[in-house]
CSV table of C-alpha atoms and ligand atoms in Angstrom, one decimal:
chain,number,residue,atom,x,y,z
J,210,MET,CA,59.1,-7.1,6.5
J,211,PRO,CA,58.3,-8.1,10.0
J,212,ASN,CA,55.1,-10.0,9.4
J,213,VAL,CA,53.6,-12.1,6.7
J,214,VAL,CA,50.2,-13.9,6.3
J,215,ILE,CA,50.6,-17.3,4.7
J,216,VAL,CA,47.5,-18.1,2.7
J,217,GLY,CA,46.5,-21.0,0.4
J,218,ALA,CA,45.6,-19.8,-3.0
J,219,GLN,CA,43.6,-22.8,-4.2
J,220,TRP,CA,41.6,-25.5,-2.4
J,221,GLY,CA,44.1,-26.2,0.4
J,222,ASP,CA,47.0,-28.7,0.4
J,223,GLU,CA,49.2,-26.3,-1.4
J,224,GLY,CA,52.1,-27.1,0.8
J,225,LYS,CA,51.7,-24.4,3.4
J,226,GLY,CA,53.2,-26.6,6.1
J,227,LYS,CA,56.6,-26.8,4.4
J,228,ILE,CA,56.7,-23.1,3.6
J,229,ILE,CA,55.8,-22.0,7.1
J,230,ASP,CA,58.4,-24.4,8.5
J,231,LEU,CA,61.0,-22.8,6.3
J,232,LEU,CA,60.1,-19.2,7.0
J,233,SER,CA,59.8,-20.1,10.7
J,234,GLU,CA,63.6,-20.2,10.8
J,235,LYS,CA,63.6,-16.4,10.3
J,236,ALA,CA,60.5,-15.7,12.3
J,237,ASP,CA,60.0,-15.1,16.0
J,238,ALA,CA,56.4,-16.4,16.2
J,239,VAL,CA,53.9,-18.4,14.2
J,240,VAL,CA,50.2,-17.7,14.8
J,241,ARG,CA,47.4,-19.9,13.4
J,242,TYR,CA,44.3,-18.0,12.7
J,243,GLN,CA,41.4,-20.3,11.6
J,244,GLY,CA,40.2,-23.8,10.9
J,245,GLY,CA,40.8,-26.7,13.2
J,246,ASN,CA,42.0,-30.3,13.1
J,247,ASN,CA,40.5,-30.6,9.6
J,248,ALA,CA,43.9,-29.2,8.4
J,249,GLY,CA,46.9,-31.4,8.0
J,250,HIS,CA,50.3,-29.8,7.5
J,251,THR,CA,53.0,-32.2,6.4
J,252,VAL,CA,56.6,-31.2,7.1
J,253,VAL,CA,59.6,-33.5,6.2
J,254,ILE,CA,62.8,-32.9,8.1
J,255,ASP,CA,65.8,-35.1,7.4
J,256,GLY,CA,63.5,-37.7,5.8
J,257,LYS,CA,61.2,-37.8,8.9
J,258,LYS,CA,57.6,-36.9,8.3
J,259,HIS,CA,55.7,-34.7,10.8
J,260,ILE,CA,52.0,-34.2,10.3
J,261,LEU,CA,50.5,-31.3,12.3
J,262,HIS,CA,46.8,-30.6,12.5
J,263,LEU,CA,46.4,-27.8,15.1
J,264,VAL,CA,49.8,-26.9,16.4
J,265,PRO,CA,51.6,-24.4,14.1
J,266,SER,CA,54.5,-26.1,12.2
J,267,GLY,CA,56.9,-23.5,13.7
J,268,ILE,CA,56.9,-25.8,16.8
J,269,LEU,CA,59.5,-27.9,15.0
J,270,HIS,CA,62.0,-25.1,15.4
J,271,LYS,CA,63.5,-24.4,18.8
J,272,GLY,CA,62.7,-21.1,20.4
J,273,LYS,CA,59.8,-20.0,18.2
J,274,LEU,CA,56.6,-18.9,19.8
J,275,CYS,CA,53.6,-20.8,18.4
J,276,VAL,CA,50.1,-19.5,19.0
J,277,ILE,CA,46.6,-20.8,18.3
J,278,GLY,CA,44.5,-17.7,17.7
J,279,ASN,CA,40.9,-17.1,18.6
J,280,GLY,CA,39.6,-17.8,15.1
J,281,VAL,CA,40.6,-21.5,15.4
J,282,VAL,CA,38.1,-24.2,16.7
J,283,ILE,CA,39.8,-26.6,19.0
J,284,ASP,CA,39.1,-30.3,19.6
J,285,PRO,CA,40.9,-30.5,22.9
J,286,ALA,CA,41.4,-34.3,22.7
J,287,ALA,CA,43.0,-34.0,19.3
J,288,LEU,CA,45.2,-31.1,20.5
J,289,ILE,CA,46.3,-33.0,23.5
J,290,ALA,CA,47.1,-36.1,21.4
J,291,GLU,CA,49.2,-33.9,19.1
J,292,ILE,CA,51.1,-32.2,21.9
J,293,ASP,CA,51.8,-35.7,23.4
J,294,GLU,CA,53.1,-36.9,20.1
J,295,LEU,CA,55.4,-34.0,19.8
J,296,LEU,CA,56.7,-34.5,23.3
J,297,THR,CA,57.3,-38.1,22.6
J,298,GLN,CA,59.5,-37.1,19.7
J,299,GLY,CA,61.5,-34.8,22.0
J,300,ILE,CA,60.0,-31.6,20.6
J,301,ALA,CA,59.4,-28.9,23.3
J,302,VAL,CA,55.8,-27.8,23.8
J,303,ASP,CA,55.9,-25.6,26.9
J,304,ALA,CA,56.4,-21.8,27.2
J,305,ASN,CA,56.8,-21.8,23.4
J,306,PHE,CA,53.1,-22.6,22.9
J,307,LYS,CA,50.1,-20.5,23.6
J,308,ILE,CA,46.3,-20.9,23.0
J,309,SER,CA,43.7,-18.2,22.8
J,310,ASP,CA,41.2,-18.5,25.6
J,311,LEU,CA,38.7,-17.0,23.2
J,312,ALA,CA,39.0,-19.9,20.8
J,313,HIS,CA,35.9,-22.0,20.5
J,314,VAL,CA,35.7,-25.7,21.4
J,315,ILE,CA,34.6,-28.7,19.4
J,316,LEU,CA,32.4,-31.0,21.4
J,317,PRO,CA,31.3,-34.6,20.8
J,318,TYR,CA,27.9,-33.4,19.5
J,319,HIS,CA,29.6,-31.3,16.8
J,320,ARG,CA,31.4,-34.4,15.5
J,321,ALA,CA,28.1,-36.4,15.6
J,322,ILE,CA,26.2,-33.7,13.7
J,323,ASP,CA,28.9,-33.3,11.1
J,324,GLY,CA,28.7,-37.0,10.3
J,325,ALA,CA,24.9,-37.1,10.5
J,326,ASN,CA,24.5,-34.0,8.2
J,327,GLU,CA,26.7,-35.7,5.6
J,328,GLY,CA,24.4,-38.7,5.7
J,329,LYS,CA,21.4,-36.4,5.3
J,330,ARG,CA,22.9,-34.7,2.3
J,331,GLY,CA,23.2,-38.0,0.4
J,332,SER,CA,24.7,-37.6,-3.0
J,333,GLY,CA,25.0,-33.8,-2.3
J,334,LYS,CA,27.4,-34.4,0.6
J,335,ILE,CA,30.2,-32.0,1.0
J,336,ASP,CA,32.7,-34.7,2.0
J,337,THR,CA,33.8,-32.9,5.1
J,338,THR,CA,36.6,-34.2,7.3
J,339,GLN,CA,33.9,-35.1,9.9
J,340,ARG,CA,35.9,-33.4,12.6
J,341,GLY,CA,32.9,-31.3,13.7
J,342,ILE,CA,34.4,-28.1,12.3
J,343,GLY,CA,31.2,-26.8,10.6
J,344,PRO,CA,28.9,-27.4,13.5
J,345,ALA,CA,31.4,-25.9,16.0
J,346,TYR,CA,31.5,-22.7,13.9
J,347,GLY,CA,27.8,-22.9,13.5
J,348,ASP,CA,27.3,-22.8,17.3
J,349,LYS,CA,29.9,-20.0,17.6
J,350,PHE,CA,27.9,-17.8,15.1
J,351,GLY,CA,24.6,-19.0,16.5
J,352,ARG,CA,25.9,-17.7,19.9
J,353,MET,CA,25.7,-21.0,21.7
J,354,GLY,CA,29.4,-22.0,21.5
J,355,ILE,CA,31.8,-22.9,24.3
J,356,LYS,CA,35.1,-21.2,24.5
J,357,MET,CA,38.4,-22.5,25.9
J,358,ALA,CA,38.0,-20.0,28.8
J,359,ASP,CA,34.8,-21.9,29.7
J,360,LEU,CA,36.7,-25.1,30.4
J,361,ALA,CA,38.1,-23.7,33.5
J,362,ASP,CA,35.0,-23.6,35.6
J,363,ALA,CA,32.7,-26.6,36.3
J,364,GLU,CA,29.5,-24.6,37.0
J,365,ARG,CA,29.9,-22.4,33.9
J,366,LEU,CA,30.7,-25.4,31.7
J,367,GLU,CA,27.8,-27.4,33.0
J,368,LYS,CA,25.4,-24.5,32.3
J,369,ARG,CA,26.6,-24.0,28.8
J,370,VAL,CA,26.7,-27.7,27.8
J,371,SER,CA,23.2,-28.3,29.3
J,372,GLN,CA,21.8,-25.3,27.4
J,373,SER,CA,23.4,-26.6,24.1
J,374,LEU,CA,22.2,-30.2,24.7
J,375,GLU,CA,18.6,-29.0,25.0
J,376,GLU,CA,18.7,-28.2,21.3
J,377,LYS,CA,21.1,-30.9,20.2
J,378,ASN,CA,19.2,-33.7,21.9
J,379,PHE,CA,16.0,-32.5,20.3
J,380,LEU,CA,17.7,-32.8,16.9
J,381,PHE,CA,19.3,-36.1,17.8
J,382,SER,CA,16.0,-37.7,18.7
J,383,LYS,CA,13.6,-36.0,16.2
J,384,TYR,CA,15.8,-35.4,13.2
J,385,TYR,CA,19.0,-37.4,13.1
J,386,ALA,CA,17.8,-40.6,14.9
J,387,LEU,CA,21.0,-40.5,17.1
J,388,PRO,CA,21.3,-41.4,20.8
J,389,GLU,CA,20.9,-38.4,23.1
J,390,LEU,CA,23.9,-37.1,25.0
J,391,LYS,CA,24.1,-36.3,28.7
J,392,SER,CA,26.0,-33.4,30.1
J,393,HIS,CA,27.7,-35.8,32.6
J,394,ASP,CA,29.2,-37.7,29.6
J,395,ILE,CA,30.9,-34.5,28.5
J,396,VAL,CA,31.5,-32.0,31.3
J,397,PRO,CA,34.0,-34.0,33.5
J,398,MET,CA,36.0,-35.0,30.4
J,399,TYR,CA,36.2,-31.4,29.1
J,400,LEU,CA,37.1,-30.1,32.5
J,401,GLU,CA,40.0,-32.5,32.5
J,402,TYR,CA,41.0,-31.3,29.0
J,403,GLY,CA,40.7,-27.7,30.4
J,404,ARG,CA,43.1,-28.6,33.3
J,405,ARG,CA,45.6,-30.2,30.9
J,406,LEU,CA,45.6,-27.2,28.5
J,407,LYS,CA,45.4,-24.5,31.1
J,408,PRO,CA,49.2,-23.7,31.2
J,409,TYR,CA,49.0,-22.8,27.5
J,410,LEU,CA,45.8,-20.6,27.7
J,411,THR,CA,46.3,-16.9,27.6
J,412,ASP,CA,45.1,-13.6,26.1
J,413,THR,CA,46.8,-14.1,22.7
J,414,VAL,CA,45.3,-10.8,21.4
J,415,SER,CA,47.6,-8.8,23.8
J,416,LEU,CA,50.4,-11.3,23.2
J,417,VAL,CA,50.4,-11.0,19.4
J,418,ASN,CA,49.9,-7.3,19.4
J,419,GLN,CA,52.8,-6.9,21.8
J,420,LEU,CA,55.0,-9.0,19.5
J,421,LEU,CA,54.1,-6.6,16.7
J,422,ASP,CA,54.8,-3.5,18.9
J,423,GLU,CA,58.2,-5.0,19.5
J,424,LYS,CA,58.8,-5.4,15.8
J,425,LYS,CA,59.1,-9.1,16.2
J,426,LYS,CA,58.8,-11.2,13.0
J,427,VAL,CA,55.4,-12.9,13.0
J,428,LEU,CA,54.0,-15.4,10.5
J,429,PHE,CA,50.2,-15.7,10.4
J,430,GLU,CA,49.4,-19.3,9.4
J,431,GLY,CA,46.2,-20.0,7.4
J,432,ALA,CA,44.8,-23.5,7.0
J,433,GLN,CA,42.8,-24.8,3.9
J,434,GLY,CA,42.7,-22.3,1.0
J,435,THR,CA,41.0,-19.4,-0.6
J,436,PHE,CA,38.3,-21.4,-2.5
J,437,LEU,CA,37.3,-23.2,0.7
J,438,ASP,CA,36.6,-19.9,2.3
J,439,VAL,CA,32.9,-19.7,3.4
J,440,ASP,CA,32.4,-16.4,1.5
J,441,PHE,CA,34.8,-16.7,-1.4
J,442,GLY,CA,34.9,-20.4,-2.1
J,443,THR,CA,32.7,-22.8,-4.1
J,444,TYR,CA,29.8,-22.6,-1.6
J,445,PRO,CA,28.4,-24.8,-0.2
J,446,PHE,CA,31.5,-27.0,-0.9
J,447,VAL,CA,33.6,-25.0,1.5
J,448,THR,CA,34.9,-25.1,5.0
J,449,ALA,CA,33.2,-23.0,7.7
J,450,SER,CA,35.9,-20.3,8.3
J,451,HIS,CA,37.9,-17.7,6.5
J,452,PRO,CA,41.2,-19.1,5.3
J,453,THR,CA,41.7,-15.8,3.2
J,454,ALA,CA,44.1,-13.1,4.4
J,455,GLY,CA,41.3,-11.1,6.1
J,456,GLY,CA,40.8,-14.1,8.4
J,457,ALA,CA,44.3,-13.4,9.9
J,458,CYS,CA,42.9,-10.2,11.4
J,459,THR,CA,39.6,-11.5,12.8
J,460,GLY,CA,41.2,-14.8,13.8
J,461,THR,CA,44.0,-13.2,15.9
J,462,GLY,CA,42.7,-9.7,17.0
J,463,VAL,CA,45.2,-7.8,14.9
J,464,GLY,CA,44.0,-4.7,13.1
J,465,PRO,CA,44.3,-4.8,9.2
J,466,THR,CA,46.8,-2.0,9.0
J,467,ARG,CA,49.3,-4.0,11.0
J,468,ILE,CA,49.5,-6.7,8.4
J,469,GLU,CA,52.5,-6.0,6.2
J,470,ASN,CA,52.7,-8.8,3.6
J,471,ILE,CA,50.8,-11.7,2.2
J,472,LEU,CA,52.3,-14.7,0.6
J,473,GLY,CA,50.0,-16.8,-1.6
J,474,ILE,CA,50.9,-20.5,-1.6
J,475,VAL,CA,50.3,-22.0,-5.0
J,476,LYS,CA,50.7,-25.6,-6.1
J,477,ALA,CA,52.1,-25.9,-9.7
J,478,TYR,CA,48.9,-27.7,-10.6
J,479,THR,CA,45.5,-27.8,-8.9
J,480,THR,CA,44.0,-30.2,-6.3
J,481,ARG,CA,41.0,-30.5,-4.2
J,482,VAL,CA,39.8,-33.0,-1.6
J,483,GLY,CA,36.2,-33.8,-1.3
J,484,ALA,CA,33.2,-32.8,-3.4
J,485,GLY,CA,32.5,-29.6,-5.3
J,486,PRO,CA,33.5,-28.1,-8.6
J,487,LEU,CA,37.1,-28.3,-9.9
J,488,PRO,CA,37.1,-26.6,-13.4
J,489,THR,CA,40.4,-28.0,-14.6
J,490,GLU,CA,39.9,-31.6,-13.2
J,491,GLY,CA,41.6,-34.2,-15.4
J,492,LYS,CA,40.4,-37.5,-16.6
J,493,ASP,CA,39.6,-40.0,-13.8
J,494,GLY,CA,39.9,-37.2,-11.3
J,495,GLY,CA,43.4,-36.5,-12.6
J,496,ALA,CA,44.7,-39.9,-11.7
J,497,ASP,CA,48.1,-39.4,-13.4
J,498,LEU,CA,48.9,-36.2,-11.5
J,499,ARG,CA,47.7,-37.8,-8.3
J,500,ALA,CA,50.1,-40.7,-8.7
J,501,ARG,CA,53.0,-38.4,-9.7
J,502,GLY,CA,52.3,-35.9,-6.8
J,503,LYS,CA,51.3,-38.6,-4.2
J,504,GLU,CA,48.1,-36.6,-3.7
J,505,PHE,CA,46.4,-38.1,-0.7
J,506,GLY,CA,44.9,-36.1,2.2
J,507,ALA,CA,47.2,-35.6,5.2
J,508,THR,CA,44.2,-35.7,7.6
J,509,THR,CA,41.9,-38.3,6.1
J,510,GLY,CA,44.1,-40.1,3.6
J,511,ARG,CA,41.5,-39.5,0.9
J,512,PRO,CA,42.7,-39.3,-2.7
J,513,ARG,CA,42.9,-35.7,-3.9
J,514,ARG,CA,41.3,-34.8,-7.2
J,515,CYS,CA,43.8,-33.2,-9.6
J,516,GLY,CA,43.9,-30.9,-12.6
J,517,TRP,CA,46.1,-28.5,-14.5
J,518,PHE,CA,47.1,-25.1,-13.2
J,519,ASP,CA,44.2,-22.7,-13.2
J,520,ALA,CA,45.5,-19.2,-13.7
J,521,VAL,CA,42.0,-17.6,-13.6
J,522,LEU,CA,41.4,-19.1,-10.2
J,523,VAL,CA,44.8,-18.1,-8.7
J,524,LYS,CA,44.4,-14.6,-10.1
J,525,ARG,CA,41.1,-14.4,-8.2
J,526,ALA,CA,42.9,-15.5,-5.1
J,527,ARG,CA,45.6,-12.8,-5.7
J,528,VAL,CA,42.8,-10.2,-5.8
J,529,ILE,CA,40.9,-11.5,-2.7
J,530,ASN,CA,44.1,-11.8,-0.6
J,531,HIS,CA,46.0,-9.1,-2.3
J,532,PHE,CA,49.2,-11.1,-2.4
J,533,GLU,CA,52.1,-9.7,-4.5
J,534,HIS,CA,54.3,-12.8,-3.9
J,535,MET,CA,53.7,-16.5,-4.3
J,536,ALA,CA,55.4,-19.6,-3.2
J,537,LEU,CA,55.1,-22.1,-6.0
J,538,THR,CA,55.1,-25.7,-4.7
J,539,LYS,CA,55.5,-29.2,-6.1
J,540,LEU,CA,57.0,-28.0,-9.3
J,541,ASP,CA,59.1,-31.2,-9.5
J,542,VAL,CA,55.9,-33.2,-9.9
J,543,LEU,CA,55.5,-31.8,-13.4
J,544,THR,CA,58.9,-33.1,-14.6
J,545,GLY,CA,58.5,-35.6,-17.5
J,546,ILE,CA,55.1,-34.4,-18.7
J,547,ALA,CA,55.5,-33.5,-22.4
J,548,GLU,CA,52.9,-30.7,-22.5
J,549,LEU,CA,51.6,-28.6,-19.7
J,550,PRO,CA,48.2,-27.0,-20.2
J,551,ILE,CA,47.4,-23.8,-18.1
J,552,CYS,CA,43.8,-22.7,-17.8
J,553,THR,CA,43.7,-19.0,-19.0
J,554,GLY,CA,40.0,-18.4,-19.4
J,555,TYR,CA,36.5,-19.6,-18.6
J,556,LYS,CA,33.5,-19.7,-20.9
J,557,ILE,CA,29.8,-20.5,-20.5
J,558,ASN,CA,27.9,-21.2,-23.8
J,559,GLY,CA,30.9,-19.8,-25.7
J,560,GLU,CA,30.8,-16.5,-23.8
J,561,ASN,CA,33.9,-15.4,-21.9
J,562,ILE,CA,33.5,-15.4,-18.1
J,563,PRO,CA,36.2,-13.1,-16.5
J,564,THR,CA,36.5,-14.9,-13.1
J,565,LEU,CA,35.0,-17.6,-10.9
J,566,PRO,CA,31.2,-17.1,-11.1
J,567,SER,CA,29.1,-16.7,-7.9
J,568,ALA,CA,26.5,-19.4,-8.5
J,569,LEU,CA,27.5,-23.0,-7.9
J,570,GLU,CA,25.6,-24.2,-11.0
J,571,ASP,CA,27.6,-21.7,-13.2
J,572,ILE,CA,30.9,-22.9,-11.8
J,573,GLU,CA,29.9,-26.4,-12.5
J,574,ARG,CA,29.2,-25.7,-16.2
J,575,LEU,CA,32.3,-23.6,-16.9
J,576,GLU,CA,34.2,-24.6,-20.0
J,577,THR,CA,38.0,-24.1,-19.5
J,578,VAL,CA,40.2,-22.5,-22.1
J,579,TYR,CA,43.9,-23.7,-22.1
J,580,GLU,CA,47.2,-22.6,-23.5
J,581,THR,CA,49.8,-25.3,-23.6
J,582,LEU,CA,53.5,-24.9,-22.7
J,583,PRO,CA,56.2,-27.4,-23.4
J,584,GLY,CA,57.4,-29.5,-20.4
J,585,TRP,CA,60.9,-30.6,-19.3
J,586,ASN,CA,62.6,-33.9,-18.5
J,587,GLU,CA,65.5,-32.8,-16.5
J,588,ASP,CA,65.6,-33.7,-12.8
J,589,ILE,CA,65.1,-30.3,-11.1
J,590,SER,CA,64.6,-31.7,-7.5
J,591,SER,CA,68.0,-30.7,-6.2
J,592,MET,CA,68.5,-27.5,-8.2
J,593,LYS,CA,69.4,-24.6,-6.0
J,594,LYS,CA,69.2,-21.5,-8.3
J,595,LEU,CA,66.6,-20.2,-10.7
J,596,GLU,CA,69.3,-20.0,-13.4
J,597,GLN,CA,69.9,-23.8,-13.2
J,598,LEU,CA,66.3,-24.6,-14.1
J,599,PRO,CA,65.6,-25.8,-17.7
J,600,LYS,CA,64.4,-23.2,-20.2
J,601,ASN,CA,60.9,-24.7,-20.3
J,602,THR,CA,60.6,-24.7,-16.5
J,603,ARG,CA,61.5,-21.0,-16.4
J,604,ARG,CA,59.0,-20.4,-19.1
J,605,TYR,CA,56.3,-22.1,-17.0
J,606,LEU,CA,57.1,-20.0,-14.0
J,607,ASP,CA,57.3,-16.7,-16.0
J,608,ARG,CA,53.9,-17.5,-17.6
J,609,ILE,CA,52.3,-18.1,-14.2
J,610,GLU,CA,53.7,-14.8,-12.9
J,611,GLU,CA,52.3,-13.0,-15.9
J,612,LEU,CA,48.8,-14.6,-15.8
J,613,VAL,CA,48.4,-14.3,-12.0
J,614,GLY,CA,50.0,-10.8,-11.7
J,615,ALA,CA,52.3,-11.7,-8.7
J,616,LYS,CA,56.0,-12.6,-8.3
J,617,ILE,CA,57.3,-16.0,-7.4
J,618,ALA,CA,59.3,-15.6,-4.2
J,619,ILE,CA,59.8,-19.2,-3.3
J,620,VAL,CA,60.0,-22.4,-5.5
J,621,SER,CA,59.6,-25.8,-3.8
J,622,LEU,CA,61.0,-28.8,-5.7
J,623,GLY,CA,60.5,-31.6,-3.3
J,624,GLU,CA,59.2,-32.4,0.1
J,625,ASP,CA,62.4,-31.9,2.1
J,626,ARG,CA,63.4,-28.5,3.6
J,627,SER,CA,66.5,-28.5,1.4
J,628,GLN,CA,64.6,-28.8,-1.8
J,629,THR,CA,63.6,-25.1,-2.0
J,630,MET,CA,64.7,-21.9,-3.7
J,631,ILE,CA,64.1,-18.9,-1.6
J,632,LEU,CA,64.3,-15.9,-3.8
J,633,ASN,CA,62.6,-13.5,-1.3
J,634,SER,CA,61.6,-14.7,2.2
J,635,LEU,CA,59.6,-11.5,2.8
J,636,LEU,CA,60.8,-11.5,6.4
I,959,IMP,P1,35.3,-29.4,6.8
I,959,IMP,O1,36.3,-28.3,6.9
I,959,IMP,O2,35.7,-30.6,7.5
I,959,IMP,O3,34.0,-28.9,7.2
I,959,IMP,O4,35.2,-29.8,5.3
I,959,IMP,C1,34.7,-29.0,4.3
I,959,IMP,C2,35.5,-29.1,3.0
I,959,IMP,O5,36.8,-28.6,3.1
I,959,IMP,C3,35.7,-30.6,2.5
I,959,IMP,O6,35.6,-30.6,1.1
I,959,IMP,C4,37.1,-30.9,3.0
I,959,IMP,O7,37.6,-31.9,2.2
I,959,IMP,C5,37.8,-29.6,2.8
I,959,IMP,N1,38.9,-29.4,3.7
I,959,IMP,C6,38.9,-29.2,5.0
I,959,IMP,N2,40.1,-29.0,5.5
I,959,IMP,C7,41.0,-29.2,4.4
I,959,IMP,C8,42.4,-29.1,4.3
I,959,IMP,O8,43.1,-28.9,5.2
I,959,IMP,N3,42.9,-29.3,3.0
I,959,IMP,C9,42.0,-29.5,2.0
I,959,IMP,N4,40.7,-29.6,2.1
I,959,IMP,C10,40.2,-29.4,3.3
């Protein structure tokens, strides 16, 4: 299979970074299709931790082309800092890195509005990463966004920023009680970012389609996860883009019939960062699983809320993304837990609910139905073959496959590259 979309099947933080890093070895190119520096992909190589927010994790492999697609929103200062950090570590970021000139830009007023909106929402706040992601996508769809291509021309940029500031400054003074911004505080700085990033900018639509024409192996990298999708997630507790597999097409300019495979990344239990419903959430926000799995956000350091594996949810993700294969991550975290509940059904007032309901209030009042499997105590973290796994671990995997309706292609048993069983790389 020459190309695969990598998609988070829960609320993000499923361990996509590690899986993309592993599959990058066999790939020619990695293309990121949505989100921004709200994402944080952690990759551990030889004990050294790399956290990437915008640059695809394929960059850690020599000779792989890494592309930021048009569906991503870019904070240029954050991107430049990330590039500089990679360069300091001796990792090449030159002809192997390309950015779509169609991608939209995050400006200082987007970050300010993101923070101010959270304040306005009070107890109903979304707990965004406050990186300006939602307001930047808001401007894109409101047709007042600024694209990477606009950073190349002073006059053009000045015109667009001034137009946008007319509305923003009205909101700042009349609604948010924030200081107004002047275009001269923004334009010179963003022109400079534009100069710095110019060597990487290109028409990535032609580039990626050309790679596919040449039968090159391409990974499409999603950030966040299915239930943070603005359409399919637990709205309004979602991000502002489409992490789901369909986003790979609109976020790169590749037609749907060119996509050949989808790999759902699934954590062996469930986590979510920020507010919003989490049907299988454990006592005290799943404190025990959090401690075992070291569940703290890679971008903001916030503690993640944790709960048992929710098969109803992942089955829904299988349908939305149509993945036939899964990478199951952090299985080692469950070692030593005597009994492992799996959520197999939802009810409201005793009545069976077949899948995630559409209304937030209904999701919030779901009762979860569990079946419980026996756990295992053996250290599985360095096992290399499926046959080595304890009987109960195999049973857990088999049951997840059955309930979700997809095959496990990869099992991750620890954060290092070496702690992985690749049963089918799909590439
Ligand atoms: P935003 O994407 O910053 O607007 O945040 C919206 C919601 O998505 C918040 O609940 C965030 O915690 C969550 N979120 C955004 N990016 C990630 C991610 O990479 N992993 C997990 N949750 C995320």
